[in-house]
Tab-separated table of C-alpha atoms and ligand atoms in Angstrom:
chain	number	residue	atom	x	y	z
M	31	UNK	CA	36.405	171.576	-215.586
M	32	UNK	CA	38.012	170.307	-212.249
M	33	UNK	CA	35.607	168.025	-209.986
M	34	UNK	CA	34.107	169.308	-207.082
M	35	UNK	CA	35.132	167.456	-203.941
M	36	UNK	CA	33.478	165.865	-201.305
M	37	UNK	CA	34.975	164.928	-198.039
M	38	UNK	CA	33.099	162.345	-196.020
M	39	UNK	CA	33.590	162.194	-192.006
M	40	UNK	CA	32.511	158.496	-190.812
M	41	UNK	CA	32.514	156.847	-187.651
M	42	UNK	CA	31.308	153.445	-188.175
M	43	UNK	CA	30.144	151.445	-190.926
M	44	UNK	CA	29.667	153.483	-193.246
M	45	UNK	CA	26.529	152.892	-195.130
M	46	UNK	CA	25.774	156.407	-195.942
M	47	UNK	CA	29.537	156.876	-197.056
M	48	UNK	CA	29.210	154.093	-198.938
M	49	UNK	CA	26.051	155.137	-201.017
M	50	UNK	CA	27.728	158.469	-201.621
M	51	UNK	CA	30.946	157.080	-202.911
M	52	UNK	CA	28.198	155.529	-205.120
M	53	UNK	CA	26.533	158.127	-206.066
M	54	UNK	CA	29.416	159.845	-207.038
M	55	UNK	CA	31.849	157.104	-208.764
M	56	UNK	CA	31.057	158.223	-212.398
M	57	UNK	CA	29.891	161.813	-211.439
M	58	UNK	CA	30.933	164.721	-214.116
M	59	UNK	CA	31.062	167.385	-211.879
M	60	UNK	CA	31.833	166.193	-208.419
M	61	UNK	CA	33.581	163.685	-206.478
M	62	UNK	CA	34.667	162.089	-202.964
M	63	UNK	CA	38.098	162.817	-202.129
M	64	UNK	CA	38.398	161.246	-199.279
M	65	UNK	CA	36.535	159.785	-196.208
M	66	UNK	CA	38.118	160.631	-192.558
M	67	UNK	CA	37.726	158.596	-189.462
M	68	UNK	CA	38.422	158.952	-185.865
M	69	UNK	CA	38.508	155.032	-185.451
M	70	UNK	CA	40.791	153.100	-187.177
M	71	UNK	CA	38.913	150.114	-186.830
M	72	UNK	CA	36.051	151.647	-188.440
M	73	UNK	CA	34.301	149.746	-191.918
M	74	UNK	CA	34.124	152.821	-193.569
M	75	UNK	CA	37.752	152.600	-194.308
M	76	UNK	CA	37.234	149.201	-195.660
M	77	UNK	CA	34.101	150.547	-197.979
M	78	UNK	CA	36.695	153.684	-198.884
M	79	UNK	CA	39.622	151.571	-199.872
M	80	UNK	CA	36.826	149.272	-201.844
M	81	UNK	CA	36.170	152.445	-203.985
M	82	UNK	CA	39.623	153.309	-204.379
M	83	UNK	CA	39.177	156.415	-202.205
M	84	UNK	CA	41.736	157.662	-199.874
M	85	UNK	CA	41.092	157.824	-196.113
M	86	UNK	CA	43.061	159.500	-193.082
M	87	UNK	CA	42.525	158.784	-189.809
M	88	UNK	CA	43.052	161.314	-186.774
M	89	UNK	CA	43.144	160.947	-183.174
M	90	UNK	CA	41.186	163.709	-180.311
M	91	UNK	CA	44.185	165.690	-179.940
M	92	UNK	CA	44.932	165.896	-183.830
M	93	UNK	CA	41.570	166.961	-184.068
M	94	UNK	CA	40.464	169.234	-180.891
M	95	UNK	CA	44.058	170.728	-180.527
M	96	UNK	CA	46.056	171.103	-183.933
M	97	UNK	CA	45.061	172.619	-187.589
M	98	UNK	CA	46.163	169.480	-188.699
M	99	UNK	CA	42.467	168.492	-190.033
M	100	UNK	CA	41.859	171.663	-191.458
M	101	UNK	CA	45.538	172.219	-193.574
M	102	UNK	CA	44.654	168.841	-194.902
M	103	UNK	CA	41.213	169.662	-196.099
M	104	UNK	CA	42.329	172.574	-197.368
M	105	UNK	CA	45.166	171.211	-199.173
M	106	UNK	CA	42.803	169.019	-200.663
M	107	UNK	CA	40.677	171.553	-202.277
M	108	UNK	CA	37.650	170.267	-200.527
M	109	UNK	CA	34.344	171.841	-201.251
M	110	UNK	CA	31.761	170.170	-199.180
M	111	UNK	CA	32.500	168.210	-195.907
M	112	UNK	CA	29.712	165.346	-195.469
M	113	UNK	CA	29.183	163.671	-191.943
M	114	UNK	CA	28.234	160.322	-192.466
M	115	UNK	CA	27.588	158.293	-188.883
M	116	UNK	CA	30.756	160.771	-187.553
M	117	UNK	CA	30.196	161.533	-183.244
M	118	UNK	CA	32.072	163.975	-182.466
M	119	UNK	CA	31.671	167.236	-182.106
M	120	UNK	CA	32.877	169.737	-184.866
M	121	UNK	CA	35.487	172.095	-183.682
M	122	UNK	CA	35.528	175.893	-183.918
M	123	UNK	CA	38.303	175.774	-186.436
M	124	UNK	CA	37.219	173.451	-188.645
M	125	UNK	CA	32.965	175.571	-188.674
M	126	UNK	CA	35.107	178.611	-189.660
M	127	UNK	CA	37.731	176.936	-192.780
M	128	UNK	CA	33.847	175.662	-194.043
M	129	UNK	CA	31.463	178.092	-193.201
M	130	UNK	CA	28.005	176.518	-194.387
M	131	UNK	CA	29.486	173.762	-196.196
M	132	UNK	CA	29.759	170.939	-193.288
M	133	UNK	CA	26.383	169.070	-193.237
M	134	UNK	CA	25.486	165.919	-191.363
M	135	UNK	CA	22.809	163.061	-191.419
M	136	UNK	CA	20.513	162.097	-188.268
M	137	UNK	CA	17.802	159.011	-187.826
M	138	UNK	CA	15.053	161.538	-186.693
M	139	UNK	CA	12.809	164.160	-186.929
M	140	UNK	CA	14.569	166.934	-185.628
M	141	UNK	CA	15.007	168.894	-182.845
M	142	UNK	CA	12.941	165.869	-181.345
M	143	UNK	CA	15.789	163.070	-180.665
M	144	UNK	CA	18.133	165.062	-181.279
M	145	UNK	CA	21.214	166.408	-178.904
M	146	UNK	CA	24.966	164.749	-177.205
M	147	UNK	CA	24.388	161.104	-176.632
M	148	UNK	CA	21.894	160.574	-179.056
M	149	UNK	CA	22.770	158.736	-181.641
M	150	UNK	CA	22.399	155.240	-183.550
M	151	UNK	CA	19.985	152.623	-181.553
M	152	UNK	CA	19.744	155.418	-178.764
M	153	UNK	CA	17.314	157.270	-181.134
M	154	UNK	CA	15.321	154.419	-182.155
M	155	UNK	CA	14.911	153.099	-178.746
M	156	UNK	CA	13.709	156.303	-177.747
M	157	UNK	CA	11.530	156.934	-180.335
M	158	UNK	CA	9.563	153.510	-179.716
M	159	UNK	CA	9.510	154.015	-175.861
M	160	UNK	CA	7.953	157.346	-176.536
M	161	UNK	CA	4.720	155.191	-178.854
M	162	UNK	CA	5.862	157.322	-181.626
M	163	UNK	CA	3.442	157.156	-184.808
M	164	UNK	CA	6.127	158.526	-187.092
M	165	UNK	CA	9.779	159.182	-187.513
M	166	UNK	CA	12.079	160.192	-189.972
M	167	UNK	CA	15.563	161.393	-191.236
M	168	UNK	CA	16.936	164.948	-191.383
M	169	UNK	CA	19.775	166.544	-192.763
M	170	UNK	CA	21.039	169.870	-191.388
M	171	UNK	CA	23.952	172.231	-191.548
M	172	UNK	CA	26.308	171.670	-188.748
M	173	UNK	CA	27.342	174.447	-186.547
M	174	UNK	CA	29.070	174.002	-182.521
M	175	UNK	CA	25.835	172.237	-180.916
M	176	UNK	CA	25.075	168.433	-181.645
M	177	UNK	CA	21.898	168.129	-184.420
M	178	UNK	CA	20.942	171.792	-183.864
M	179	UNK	CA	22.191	173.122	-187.298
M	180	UNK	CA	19.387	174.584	-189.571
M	181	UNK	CA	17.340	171.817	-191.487
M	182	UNK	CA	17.868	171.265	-195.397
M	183	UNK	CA	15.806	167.910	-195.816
M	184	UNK	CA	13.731	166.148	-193.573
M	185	UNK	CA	11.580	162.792	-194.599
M	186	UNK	CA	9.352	160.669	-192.332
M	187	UNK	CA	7.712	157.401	-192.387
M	188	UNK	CA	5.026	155.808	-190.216
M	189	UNK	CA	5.285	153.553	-187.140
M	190	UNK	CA	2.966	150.587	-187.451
M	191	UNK	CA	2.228	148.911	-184.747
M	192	UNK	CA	4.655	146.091	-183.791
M	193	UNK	CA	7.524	147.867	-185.603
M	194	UNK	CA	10.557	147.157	-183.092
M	195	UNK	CA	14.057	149.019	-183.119
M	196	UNK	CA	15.843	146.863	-186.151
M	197	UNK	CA	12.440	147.874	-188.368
M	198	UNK	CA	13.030	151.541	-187.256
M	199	UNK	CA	16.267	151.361	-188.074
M	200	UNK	CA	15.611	149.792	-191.376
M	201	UNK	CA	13.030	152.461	-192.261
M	202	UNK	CA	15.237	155.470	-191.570
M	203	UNK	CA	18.066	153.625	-193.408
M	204	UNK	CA	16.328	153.042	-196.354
M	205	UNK	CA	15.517	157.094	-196.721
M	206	UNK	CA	19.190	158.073	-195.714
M	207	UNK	CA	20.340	156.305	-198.606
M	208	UNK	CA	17.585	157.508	-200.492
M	209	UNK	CA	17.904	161.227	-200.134
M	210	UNK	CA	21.790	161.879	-198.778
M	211	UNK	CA	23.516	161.671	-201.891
M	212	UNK	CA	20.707	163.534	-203.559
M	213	UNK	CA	20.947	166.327	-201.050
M	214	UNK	CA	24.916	166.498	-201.526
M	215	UNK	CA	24.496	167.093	-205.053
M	216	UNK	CA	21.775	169.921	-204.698
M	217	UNK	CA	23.645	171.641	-202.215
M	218	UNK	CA	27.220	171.517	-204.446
M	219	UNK	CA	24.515	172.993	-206.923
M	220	UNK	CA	23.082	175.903	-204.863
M	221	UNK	CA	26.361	176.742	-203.484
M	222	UNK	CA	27.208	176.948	-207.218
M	223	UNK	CA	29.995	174.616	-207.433
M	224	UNK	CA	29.025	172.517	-209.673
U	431	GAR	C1	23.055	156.962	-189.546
U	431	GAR	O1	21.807	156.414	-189.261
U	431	GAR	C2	23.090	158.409	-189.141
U	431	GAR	O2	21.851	159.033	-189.265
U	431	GAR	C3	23.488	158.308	-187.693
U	431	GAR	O3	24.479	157.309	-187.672
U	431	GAR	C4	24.136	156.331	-188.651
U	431	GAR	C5	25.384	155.966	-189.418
U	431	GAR	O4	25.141	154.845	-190.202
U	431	GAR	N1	23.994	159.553	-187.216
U	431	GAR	C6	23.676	160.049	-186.012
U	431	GAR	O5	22.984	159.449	-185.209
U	431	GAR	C7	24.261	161.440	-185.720
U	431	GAR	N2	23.719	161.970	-184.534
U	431	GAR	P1	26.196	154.390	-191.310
U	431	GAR	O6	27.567	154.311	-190.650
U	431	GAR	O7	25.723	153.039	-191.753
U	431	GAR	O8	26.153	155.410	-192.418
């Protein structure tokens, strides 16, 4: 039976590409394909190339004004697209090639903390200004607004007192990396393909 395959869309380091590469490495059924970034600079392509995993990376215009993205994936036979730390905004074309099958990762509890701009040490900082007494992670289908897809997982933790941004960040972190592979697999599962 041919692997099911998982595209992952990274921004940045990579961490939660990284564990899913991971996850996935000896995997029967499925498999990442290939990881795409909008910054070539980004250590995501490092992590990619460390797994033997081929990456591509595309510029705003490639992306916002050509199919270029989209003839690729499909090309590729991809059947899940993963966001993984990835900012920008998904375009129209791109919702509508993978209708329910683009999901993405945020360091909160959704809808709080959630929306453009937010993102990374943004949401922790806001989160502590805000006394919070507990945060989490949630992962969500993606449609054409930022973090306002509907909700598949969500997982908190507490805030103890004295907890600054790096222990946030460490907290959230630690249940990404957790639960995102996990939920990739159960979705390829309920989707039935795999
Ligand atoms: C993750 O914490 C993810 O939740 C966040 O970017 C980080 C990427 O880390 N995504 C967002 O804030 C999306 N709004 P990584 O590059 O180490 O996986």
């Amino acid at each position: 039976m041919l692997k099911k395959r998982i595209a992952i869309f990274a921004s940045g380091s990579g961490s939660n590409a990284q564990k899913i590469m991971e996850h996935f490495k000896k995997h029967p059924e499925a498999e990442v394909a290939i990881v795409l970034s909008n910054n070539p600079n980004a250590y995501v392509i490092q992590r990619a190339d460390n797994f033997e995993v081929p990456s591509h990376v595309f510029d705003r215009f490639d992306f916002y004004n050509t199919d270029n993205i989209v003839d690729l994936l499909r090309k590729m036979e991809i059947d899940i697209i993963v966001l993984a730390g990835f900012l920008w905004l998904i375009p129209e074309n791109l919702l509508n090639a993978f209708p329910n099958k683009i999901i993405n990762i945020h360091p909160a509890l959704l809808p709080k903390y959630g929306g453009k701009g937010m993102y990374g040490d943004r949401v922790h900082q806001a989160v502590l200004s805000n006394k919070e007494t507990e945060s989490g992670i949630t992962i969500h289908f993606v449609n054409a607004q930022f973090d306002e897809g509907e909700v598949i997982h969500q997982s908190r933790f507490r805030i103890e007192q004295g907890d600054d941004i790096e222990m946030i960040k460490f907290k959230c972190q630690q249940l990404e990396h957790l639960h995102y592979p996990r939920v990739v697999e159960n979705l390829l599962k309920k989707m039935k393909t795999i």
